Coordinates of N, CA and C in Angstrom, one line a residue:
X1 N -78.5 -37.8 23.8 CA -78.5 -37.9 25.2 C -77.9 -36.7 25.8
X2 N -78.5 -36.1 26.8 CA -77.9 -34.9 27.5 C -76.7 -35.3 28.3
X3 N -75.6 -34.6 28.1 CA -74.4 -35.0 28.8 C -73.9 -33.7 29.6
X4 N -73.6 -33.9 30.8 CA -73.0 -32.9 31.6 C -71.5 -32.9 31.4
X5 N -70.9 -31.7 31.3 CA -69.4 -31.7 31.1 C -68.9 -30.7 32.1
X6 N -67.6 -30.8 32.4 CA -66.9 -30.0 33.3 C -65.9 -29.2 32.5
X7 N -65.5 -28.0 33.0 CA -64.5 -27.3 32.4 C -63.4 -27.0 33.4
X8 N -62.2 -27.4 33.2 CA -61.1 -27.1 34.1 C -60.1 -26.2 33.5
X9 N -59.6 -25.3 34.3 CA -58.6 -24.3 33.8 C -57.2 -24.8 34.1
X10 N -56.4 -24.7 33.1 CA -55.0 -25.1 33.3 C -54.1 -24.0 33.7
X11 N -53.3 -24.1 34.7 CA -52.4 -23.1 35.1 C -51.1 -23.2 34.4
X12 N -50.3 -22.1 34.4 CA -49.0 -22.1 33.9 C -48.1 -23.1 34.6
X13 N -48.2 -23.1 35.9 CA -47.4 -24.0 36.8 C -48.3 -24.4 37.9
X14 N -48.6 -25.7 38.1 CA -49.4 -26.1 39.2 C -48.7 -25.9 40.5
X15 N -47.4 -25.7 40.5 CA -46.6 -25.6 41.8 C -46.7 -24.1 42.2
X16 N -47.0 -23.2 41.4 CA -47.1 -21.8 41.8 C -48.5 -21.3 41.7
X17 N -49.4 -22.0 40.9 CA -50.8 -21.5 40.7 C -51.7 -22.7 40.8
X18 N -52.9 -22.6 41.5 CA -53.8 -23.7 41.5 C -54.5 -23.8 40.1
X19 N -55.1 -25.0 39.9 CA -55.9 -25.1 38.7 C -57.0 -24.1 38.8
X20 N -57.4 -23.5 37.7 CA -58.4 -22.5 37.8 C -57.9 -21.1 37.8
X21 N -56.5 -20.9 37.9 CA -56.0 -19.6 38.0 C -56.0 -18.8 36.8
X22 N -55.7 -19.3 35.6 CA -55.6 -18.6 34.4 C -55.4 -19.6 33.2
X23 N -55.2 -19.0 32.1 CA -54.9 -19.8 30.9 C -56.2 -20.5 30.3
X24 N -55.9 -21.4 29.4 CA -57.1 -22.0 28.6 C -57.8 -23.0 29.5
X25 N -59.1 -23.2 29.1 CA -59.9 -24.2 29.8 C -60.2 -25.4 28.9
X26 N -60.2 -26.6 29.6 CA -60.4 -27.8 28.9 C -61.7 -28.4 29.4
X27 N -62.6 -28.8 28.5 CA -63.8 -29.5 28.9 C -63.6 -30.9 29.1
X28 N -64.1 -31.5 30.2 CA -64.0 -32.9 30.4 C -65.4 -33.4 30.8
X29 N -65.6 -34.7 30.5 CA -66.8 -35.3 30.9 C -66.7 -36.0 32.3
X30 N -67.8 -36.2 33.0 CA -67.8 -37.1 34.1 C -67.7 -38.5 33.5
X31 N -67.0 -39.4 34.2 CA -66.7 -40.7 33.6 C -67.8 -41.8 33.7
X32 N -68.9 -41.5 34.4 CA -70.0 -42.5 34.5 C -71.3 -41.7 34.4
X33 N -72.4 -42.4 34.5 CA -73.7 -41.8 34.4 C -74.1 -41.0 35.7
X34 N -73.3 -41.2 36.7 CA -73.6 -40.5 38.0 C -73.2 -39.0 37.8
X35 N -74.2 -38.1 37.8 CA -73.9 -36.7 37.6 C -74.4 -35.9 38.9
X36 N -74.5 -36.6 40.0 CA -75.0 -35.9 41.2 C -74.1 -34.9 41.7
X37 N -72.8 -34.8 41.2 CA -71.9 -33.8 41.6 C -72.5 -32.4 41.2
X38 N -73.3 -32.3 40.2 CA -73.9 -31.1 39.7 C -75.2 -30.7 40.5
X39 N -75.7 -31.5 41.3 CA -76.9 -31.2 42.1 C -76.9 -31.7 43.5
X40 N -75.9 -31.2 44.2 CA -75.8 -31.6 45.6 C -74.6 -32.4 46.0
X41 N -74.2 -33.3 45.1 CA -73.1 -34.2 45.4 C -73.3 -35.0 46.6
X42 N -72.4 -34.9 47.5 CA -72.6 -35.7 48.8 C -72.8 -37.1 48.6
X43 N -73.7 -37.8 49.4 CA -73.9 -39.2 49.4 C -74.4 -39.8 48.1
X44 N -75.0 -39.0 47.3 CA -75.5 -39.5 46.0 C -74.4 -39.6 45.0
X45 N -73.3 -38.9 45.2 CA -72.2 -38.9 44.2 C -71.0 -39.7 44.7
X46 N -70.6 -39.5 46.0 CA -69.4 -40.1 46.5 C -69.7 -41.4 47.2
X47 N -68.8 -42.4 46.9 CA -69.0 -43.7 47.6 C -68.5 -43.6 49.0
X48 N -69.3 -44.1 49.9 CA -69.0 -44.1 51.3 C -67.8 -45.1 51.6
X49 N -67.1 -44.9 52.7 CA -66.1 -45.8 53.2 C -66.7 -46.4 54.5
X50 N -66.1 -47.5 54.9 CA -66.5 -48.2 56.2 C -65.4 -47.8 57.2
X51 N -65.9 -47.2 58.3 CA -65.0 -46.7 59.4 C -65.4 -47.3 60.7
X52 N -64.4 -47.6 61.5 CA -64.5 -48.1 62.9 C -63.6 -47.2 63.7
X53 N -64.2 -46.2 64.3 CA -63.4 -45.2 65.1 C -63.8 -45.3 66.6
X54 N -62.9 -45.7 67.4 CA -63.1 -45.9 68.8 C -64.3 -46.8 69.1
X55 N -64.4 -47.9 68.3 CA -65.5 -48.8 68.4 C -66.8 -48.4 67.8
X56 N -66.9 -47.2 67.3 CA -68.1 -46.8 66.6 C -68.0 -46.9 65.1
X57 N -68.9 -47.7 64.6 CA -68.9 -48.0 63.1 C -69.8 -47.0 62.4
X58 N -69.3 -46.5 61.2 CA -70.0 -45.6 60.4 C -69.7 -45.8 59.0
X59 N -70.4 -45.1 58.1 CA -70.2 -45.2 56.6 C -70.2 -43.8 56.1
X60 N -69.2 -42.9 56.4 CA -69.2 -41.6 55.9 C -68.9 -41.4 54.4
X61 N -69.8 -40.7 53.7 CA -69.5 -40.5 52.3 C -68.4 -39.6 52.1
X62 N -68.1 -38.7 53.1 CA -67.0 -37.8 52.9 C -65.6 -38.5 52.6
X63 N -65.5 -39.7 53.0 CA -64.3 -40.5 52.8 C -64.0 -40.8 51.3
X64 N -65.0 -40.5 50.5 CA -64.8 -40.7 49.0 C -64.4 -39.4 48.3
X65 N -64.2 -38.3 49.1 CA -63.7 -37.1 48.5 C -62.2 -37.1 48.4
X66 N -61.7 -36.0 47.8 CA -60.3 -35.8 47.6 C -59.7 -35.1 48.9
X67 N -58.5 -35.5 49.3 CA -57.8 -34.8 50.4 C -57.7 -35.6 51.6
X68 N -57.4 -35.0 52.7 CA -57.2 -35.6 54.0 C -58.6 -35.9 54.6
X69 N -59.2 -37.1 54.2 CA -60.6 -37.5 54.5 C -60.7 -38.8 55.2
X70 N -59.5 -39.4 55.6 CA -59.6 -40.8 56.1 C -58.6 -40.9 57.3
X71 N -58.8 -42.0 58.1 CA -58.0 -42.3 59.3 C -58.0 -41.2 60.3
X72 N -59.2 -40.9 60.9 CA -59.3 -39.9 61.9 C -58.5 -40.1 63.2
X73 N -58.0 -39.1 63.8 CA -57.2 -39.2 65.0 C -57.7 -38.0 65.9
X74 N -57.9 -38.4 67.2 CA -58.3 -37.4 68.2 C -57.1 -36.6 68.7
X75 N -57.2 -35.3 68.7 CA -56.1 -34.5 69.2 C -56.6 -33.5 70.2
X76 N -55.8 -32.8 70.9 CA -56.2 -31.7 71.8 C -56.9 -30.6 71.0
X77 N -56.6 -30.5 69.8 CA -57.2 -29.4 68.9 C -58.5 -29.9 68.3
X78 N -58.8 -31.2 68.4 CA -60.0 -31.8 67.8 C -59.6 -32.9 66.9
X79 N -60.6 -33.3 66.1 CA -60.4 -34.5 65.2 C -59.7 -34.0 63.9
X80 N -58.6 -34.8 63.6 CA -57.9 -34.6 62.3 C -57.9 -35.8 61.5
X81 N -57.7 -35.7 60.2 CA -57.7 -36.9 59.3 C -56.3 -37.0 58.8
X82 N -55.7 -38.2 58.9 CA -54.3 -38.4 58.6 C -53.9 -39.1 57.3
X83 N -54.9 -39.6 56.6 CA -54.7 -40.3 55.4 C -55.2 -39.5 54.2
X84 N -54.3 -39.3 53.2 CA -54.7 -38.5 52.1 C -55.3 -39.4 50.9
X85 N -56.4 -38.9 50.4 CA -57.0 -39.7 49.3 C -56.8 -38.8 48.0
X86 N -56.1 -39.4 47.0 CA -55.7 -38.6 45.9 C -56.7 -38.5 44.8
X87 N -57.8 -39.1 44.9 CA -58.8 -39.0 43.9 C -60.2 -38.9 44.5
X88 N -61.2 -39.2 43.6 CA -62.6 -39.2 44.1 C -63.2 -40.5 43.8
X89 N -64.1 -41.0 44.7 CA -64.7 -42.3 44.5 C -66.2 -42.1 44.1
X90 N -66.6 -42.5 42.9 CA -67.9 -42.2 42.4 C -68.8 -43.5 42.5
X91 N -69.9 -43.2 43.1 CA -70.9 -44.3 43.4 C -71.4 -45.0 42.2
X92 N -71.7 -46.3 42.4 CA -72.4 -47.1 41.3 C -73.9 -46.8 41.2
X93 N -74.4 -46.7 40.0 CA -75.8 -46.5 39.8 C -76.5 -47.7 39.3
X94 N -75.8 -48.6 38.5 CA -76.5 -49.6 37.8 C -76.0 -51.0 38.2
X95 N -76.9 -51.9 38.6 CA -76.5 -53.3 39.0 C -77.4 -54.3 38.3
X96 N -76.9 -55.5 38.2 CA -77.7 -56.6 37.7 C -78.4 -57.3 38.8
X97 N -79.1 -58.4 38.5 CA -79.9 -59.0 39.5 C -79.1 -59.6 40.7
X98 N -77.8 -59.9 40.4 CA -76.9 -60.4 41.4 C -76.2 -59.3 42.2
X99 N -76.5 -58.1 41.9 CA -75.8 -57.0 42.6 C -74.5 -56.6 42.0
X100 N -74.1 -57.2 40.8 CA -72.8 -56.8 40.2 C -73.0 -55.4 39.5
X101 N -71.9 -54.6 39.6 CA -72.0 -53.3 39.0 C -72.0 -53.4 37.5
X102 N -72.8 -52.5 36.8 CA -72.9 -52.5 35.4 C -72.5 -51.1 34.8
X103 N -72.1 -50.1 35.6 CA -71.9 -48.8 35.1 C -70.7 -48.8 34.1
X104 N -71.0 -48.2 32.9 CA -69.9 -48.0 32.0 C -68.9 -46.9 32.5
X105 N -67.7 -47.1 32.2 CA -66.7 -46.1 32.5 C -66.2 -45.5 31.2
X106 N -66.1 -44.1 31.1 CA -65.8 -43.5 29.9 C -64.6 -42.5 30.1
X107 N -63.9 -42.3 29.0 CA -62.8 -41.3 29.1 C -63.3 -39.9 29.4
X108 N -62.6 -39.2 30.3 CA -63.1 -37.9 30.6 C -62.7 -36.9 29.6
X109 N -61.7 -37.2 28.7 CA -61.3 -36.3 27.7 C -60.6 -37.1 26.6
X110 N -60.3 -36.5 25.4 CA -59.6 -37.1 24.4 C -58.2 -37.4 24.9
X111 N -57.6 -38.5 24.5 CA -56.2 -38.8 24.9 C -55.8 -40.2 24.4
X112 N -54.7 -40.7 24.9 CA -54.1 -41.9 24.5 C -53.9 -42.8 25.8
X113 N -54.3 -44.1 25.6 CA -54.2 -45.0 26.7 C -52.7 -45.4 26.8
X114 N -52.1 -45.1 28.0 CA -50.7 -45.3 28.2 C -50.4 -46.5 29.2
X115 N -51.4 -46.9 29.9 CA -51.3 -48.0 30.8 C -52.6 -48.7 31.0
X116 N -52.6 -50.0 31.1 CA -53.8 -50.8 31.4 C -53.4 -52.0 32.2
X117 N -53.6 -51.9 33.5 CA -53.2 -53.0 34.4 C -54.4 -54.0 34.5
X118 N -54.2 -55.2 33.9 CA -55.2 -56.2 33.8 C -55.2 -57.2 35.0
X119 N -54.2 -57.1 35.9 CA -54.0 -58.1 37.0 C -54.4 -57.3 38.3
X120 N -55.5 -57.7 38.9 CA -56.0 -56.9 40.0 C -55.0 -56.9 41.2
X121 N -54.3 -58.0 41.4 CA -53.4 -58.1 42.5 C -52.1 -57.3 42.3
X122 N -51.9 -56.7 41.2 CA -50.7 -55.9 41.0 C -50.7 -54.5 41.5
X123 N -51.9 -54.1 42.0 CA -52.0 -52.7 42.5 C -53.2 -52.6 43.5
X124 N -53.1 -51.6 44.4 CA -54.2 -51.3 45.3 C -55.4 -50.8 44.5
X125 N -55.1 -50.2 43.3 CA -56.2 -49.8 42.4 C -56.9 -50.9 41.8
X126 N -56.5 -52.2 41.9 CA -57.0 -53.3 41.2 C -56.7 -53.1 39.7
X127 N -57.7 -53.5 38.9 CA -57.5 -53.3 37.5 C -57.7 -51.8 37.2
X128 N -56.8 -51.2 36.5 CA -56.9 -49.7 36.2 C -56.3 -49.3 34.9
X129 N -56.7 -48.2 34.5 CA -56.3 -47.6 33.2 C -55.7 -46.2 33.5
X130 N -54.7 -45.8 32.7 CA -54.2 -44.5 32.7 C -54.2 -43.9 31.3
X131 N -54.8 -42.7 31.1 CA -54.9 -42.1 29.8 C -54.1 -40.8 29.9
X132 N -53.3 -40.5 28.9 CA -52.5 -39.3 28.8 C -53.3 -38.3 28.0
X133 N -53.3 -37.1 28.6 CA -54.0 -35.9 27.9 C -52.9 -34.8 27.8
X134 N -52.7 -34.2 26.6 CA -51.8 -33.2 26.4 C -52.6 -31.9 26.3
X135 N -52.5 -31.0 27.3 CA -53.2 -29.7 27.4 C -52.2 -28.6 27.5
X136 N -52.3 -27.6 26.7 CA -51.3 -26.5 26.7 C -49.9 -27.0 26.6
X137 N -49.7 -28.1 25.9 CA -48.3 -28.7 25.7 C -47.8 -29.5 26.9
X138 N -48.6 -29.7 27.9 CA -48.2 -30.4 29.1 C -49.0 -31.7 29.3
X139 N -48.4 -32.8 29.7 CA -49.1 -34.0 29.9 C -49.8 -34.1 31.3
X140 N -51.1 -34.5 31.2 CA -51.9 -34.8 32.4 C -52.3 -36.2 32.3
X141 N -52.6 -36.9 33.4 CA -52.9 -38.3 33.4 C -54.2 -38.6 34.2
X142 N -55.2 -39.1 33.5 CA -56.4 -39.5 34.2 C -56.3 -41.0 34.5
X143 N -56.7 -41.4 35.7 CA -56.6 -42.7 36.2 C -58.0 -43.2 36.6
X144 N -58.3 -44.5 36.2 CA -59.6 -45.1 36.4 C -59.4 -46.4 37.1
X145 N -59.8 -46.5 38.4 CA -59.4 -47.7 39.2 C -60.6 -48.5 39.7
X146 N -60.2 -49.7 40.1 CA -61.2 -50.7 40.7 C -62.1 -51.3 39.6
X147 N -61.6 -51.4 38.4 CA -62.4 -51.8 37.3 C -62.7 -53.3 37.3
X148 N -63.8 -53.7 36.8 CA -64.1 -55.2 36.6 C -63.6 -55.7 35.3
X149 N -63.6 -54.8 34.3 CA -63.1 -55.2 33.0 C -62.6 -54.0 32.2
X150 N -61.6 -54.2 31.4 CA -61.0 -53.1 30.6 C -61.3 -53.4 29.1
X151 N -61.7 -52.3 28.4 CA -62.1 -52.5 27.0 C -61.2 -51.8 26.1
X152 N -60.0 -51.3 26.5 CA -59.1 -50.6 25.6 C -57.7 -51.2 25.9
X153 N -56.8 -50.9 24.9 CA -55.4 -51.3 25.0 C -54.4 -50.2 25.0
X154 N -53.2 -50.5 25.5 CA -52.2 -49.5 25.5 C -51.9 -49.0 24.1
X155 N -51.7 -47.7 23.9 CA -51.5 -47.1 22.6 C -52.7 -46.7 21.9
X156 N -53.9 -47.1 22.3 CA -55.1 -46.8 21.7 C -55.5 -45.3 22.0
X157 N -55.9 -44.6 21.0 CA -56.4 -43.2 21.2 C -57.9 -43.3 21.4
X158 N -58.4 -42.5 22.4 CA -59.8 -42.5 22.8 C -60.4 -41.1 22.8
X159 N -61.6 -41.0 22.5 CA -62.3 -39.7 22.5 C -63.0 -39.5 23.8
X160 N -63.3 -38.2 24.1 CA -64.0 -37.9 25.3 C -65.4 -38.5 25.3
X161 N -65.7 -39.2 26.3 CA -67.0 -39.9 26.4 C -67.0 -41.3 25.9
X162 N -65.9 -41.8 25.3 CA -65.8 -43.2 24.8 C -65.7 -44.2 25.9
X163 N -66.4 -45.3 25.8 CA -66.4 -46.4 26.8 C -65.0 -47.0 26.8
X164 N -64.5 -47.1 28.0 CA -63.1 -47.7 28.2 C -63.1 -48.9 29.1
X165 N -64.2 -49.0 29.9 CA -64.2 -50.1 31.0 C -65.5 -50.2 31.6
X166 N -65.6 -51.2 32.6 CA -66.8 -51.3 33.4 C -66.4 -51.2 34.8
X167 N -67.2 -50.5 35.6 CA -67.0 -50.4 37.0 C -66.9 -51.7 37.8
X168 N -66.1 -51.7 38.8 CA -66.0 -53.0 39.6 C -65.6 -52.7 41.0
X169 N -65.0 -53.7 41.6 CA -64.5 -53.6 43.0 C -63.2 -54.4 43.2
X170 N -62.4 -54.4 42.2 CA -61.1 -55.0 42.3 C -60.2 -54.1 43.1
X171 N -59.2 -54.6 43.7 CA -58.3 -53.9 44.5 C -58.5 -54.1 46.0
X172 N -57.6 -53.6 46.8 CA -57.6 -53.9 48.2 C -58.8 -53.3 49.0
X173 N -59.4 -54.2 49.9 CA -60.4 -53.7 50.8 C -61.8 -53.4 50.3
X174 N -62.1 -53.9 49.1 CA -63.4 -53.6 48.5 C -64.3 -54.8 48.5
X175 N -65.6 -54.6 48.4 CA -66.5 -55.7 48.2 C -67.6 -55.2 47.3
X176 N -68.5 -56.1 46.9 CA -69.5 -55.8 45.9 C -70.4 -54.6 46.3
X177 N -70.7 -54.5 47.6 CA -71.6 -53.4 48.0 C -71.0 -52.1 47.8
X178 N -69.6 -52.0 47.9 CA -68.9 -50.8 47.8 C -68.2 -50.6 46.4
X179 N -68.8 -51.3 45.4 CA -68.3 -51.1 44.0 C -68.3 -49.6 43.6
X180 N -67.3 -49.1 43.0 CA -67.2 -47.7 42.7 C -66.1 -47.5 41.7
X181 N -66.1 -46.3 41.1 CA -64.9 -45.9 40.3 C -64.1 -44.9 41.0
X182 N -62.8 -45.2 41.1 CA -61.8 -44.3 41.7 C -61.2 -43.5 40.5
X183 N -61.4 -42.2 40.5 CA -60.9 -41.3 39.5 C -59.9 -40.4 40.0
X184 N -58.8 -40.3 39.2 CA -57.7 -39.3 39.6 C -57.4 -38.5 38.3
X185 N -57.0 -37.3 38.5 CA -56.4 -36.5 37.5 C -55.0 -36.1 38.0
X186 N -53.9 -36.5 37.3 CA -52.6 -36.5 37.9 C -51.6 -35.7 37.0
X187 N -50.5 -35.3 37.7 CA -49.2 -35.0 37.1 C -48.3 -36.1 37.5
X188 N -47.2 -36.3 36.6 CA -46.2 -37.3 36.9 C -45.0 -36.7 37.6
X189 N -44.5 -37.4 38.6 CA -43.3 -36.9 39.3 C -42.1 -37.0 38.4
X190 N -41.8 -38.2 37.9 CA -40.5 -38.4 37.3 C -40.5 -39.6 36.4
X191 N -40.0 -39.4 35.2 CA -39.9 -40.6 34.2 C -38.8 -41.5 34.5
X192 N -37.9 -41.2 35.5 CA -36.9 -42.2 36.0 C -37.4 -42.9 37.2
X193 N -38.7 -43.0 37.4 CA -39.2 -43.5 38.6 C -38.8 -45.0 38.8
X194 N -38.7 -45.8 37.8 CA -38.5 -47.2 37.9 C -37.2 -47.5 38.6
X195 N -36.1 -46.8 38.2 CA -34.8 -47.0 38.9 C -34.9 -46.6 40.3
X196 N -35.6 -45.5 40.6 CA -35.7 -45.1 42.0 C -36.5 -46.1 42.8
X197 N -37.5 -46.6 42.3 CA -38.3 -47.7 43.0 C -37.5 -48.9 43.2
X198 N -36.8 -49.4 42.3 CA -36.0 -50.6 42.4 C -34.9 -50.4 43.5
X199 N -34.4 -49.2 43.7 CA -33.4 -48.9 44.7 C -34.0 -48.8 46.1
X200 N -35.3 -48.4 46.2 CA -35.8 -48.1 47.5 C -36.9 -49.1 48.0
X201 N -37.4 -50.0 47.1 CA -38.4 -51.0 47.5 C -38.0 -52.4 47.1
X202 N -38.4 -53.3 47.9 CA -38.1 -54.7 47.6 C -39.2 -55.3 46.7
X203 N -40.5 -54.9 46.9 CA -41.6 -55.4 46.1 C -41.4 -55.0 44.7
X204 N -41.8 -55.9 43.7 CA -41.7 -55.6 42.3 C -42.7 -54.5 41.9
X205 N -42.3 -53.7 40.9 CA -43.1 -52.7 40.4 C -43.7 -53.2 39.1
X206 N -45.0 -53.5 39.1 CA -45.7 -54.1 38.0 C -46.2 -53.0 37.0
X207 N -46.2 -51.8 37.4 CA -46.9 -50.7 36.6 C -46.0 -49.6 36.1
X208 N -44.7 -49.8 36.2 CA -43.8 -48.9 35.6 C -43.9 -47.5 36.1
X209 N -43.8 -46.5 35.2 CA -43.9 -45.1 35.6 C -45.3 -44.7 35.9
X210 N -46.3 -45.6 35.7 CA -47.7 -45.3 36.0 C -48.1 -45.9 37.3
X211 N -47.2 -46.3 38.1 CA -47.4 -46.7 39.5 C -48.0 -45.5 40.2
X212 N -49.0 -45.7 41.1 CA -49.6 -44.6 41.8 C -48.7 -43.7 42.6
X213 N -47.6 -44.3 43.1 CA -46.6 -43.5 43.8 C -46.0 -42.4 43.0
X214 N -45.9 -42.6 41.7 CA -45.3 -41.6 40.8 C -46.3 -40.6 40.2
X215 N -47.5 -40.7 40.7 CA -48.6 -39.8 40.1 C -49.1 -38.9 41.3
X216 N -49.1 -37.6 41.0 CA -49.6 -36.6 42.0 C -51.0 -36.2 41.7
X217 N -52.0 -36.5 42.5 CA -53.4 -36.3 42.2 C -53.8 -34.8 42.4
X218 N -54.6 -34.3 41.5 CA -55.1 -32.9 41.6 C -56.6 -33.0 42.1
X219 N -57.1 -32.0 42.7 CA -58.5 -32.0 43.2 C -59.5 -31.8 42.0
X220 N -59.8 -32.8 41.3 CA -60.6 -32.7 40.1 C -62.0 -32.2 40.4
X221 N -62.6 -32.5 41.5 CA -64.0 -32.1 41.8 C -64.0 -30.6 42.2
X222 N -62.9 -30.0 42.7 CA -63.0 -28.6 43.1 C -62.4 -27.7 42.0
X223 N -61.6 -28.2 41.2 CA -60.9 -27.4 40.2 C -61.6 -27.3 38.9
X224 N -62.9 -27.5 38.9 CA -63.8 -27.4 37.7 C -65.0 -26.7 38.0
X225 N -65.7 -26.4 37.0 CA -67.1 -25.7 37.1 C -68.0 -26.3 36.0
X226 N -69.3 -26.4 36.3 CA -70.2 -26.9 35.2 C -70.1 -26.1 34.0
X227 N -70.1 -26.7 32.9 CA -70.2 -26.1 31.6 C -71.6 -26.3 31.0
X228 N -71.8 -25.7 29.8 CA -73.1 -25.9 29.2 C -73.4 -27.3 28.8
X229 N -74.5 -28.0 29.2 CA -74.7 -29.3 28.8 C -74.8 -29.5 27.3
X230 N -74.2 -30.6 26.8 CA -74.2 -30.8 25.4 C -75.0 -32.0 25.0

């Protein structure tokens, strides 16, 4: 099977240099069969959001991209977006006769499963997986959200392209029509996150240091380039 891969460049320090600045490159796979990112992207790749702005309803696909792409506000300078989306939302391609999503979700790179949240109500991500990748001696974390089922366990090593889950629509504000994969590539803020969370929040933290608040998302769609298909 022909497979599209991405190559992302790792920087010495993401705080002083953007991804793609220098150093070694790591090849990663797209996590589903949807490869429209390589030929136009747009509405064929990104899952639309449902928006009601000043009484006008719309379904912009741009809301599935990374960055300030949600919650528009009108200002004297024009329209601005106030909500930051730390990952990308990848559209569903395969459904059964009832409309349920069937897309396999696969690891974007070799790594180790460090978190698998099986309880949809424990996170806005719904059921989700976090895989740790060590590149140039530094840990990066890929996160796969809104899953219907999880096929791997914590501590399990996975290979690039290995099936880890099935796409779904678990998590806050989703429905069957908007089933998609939420993908993030992250750095971790602090391994002492749990004590900080307990001090500052009343709600329980069910996901430890792999809580989304403790993960800083990188622009995975922009910080890569197509590599030779394999």
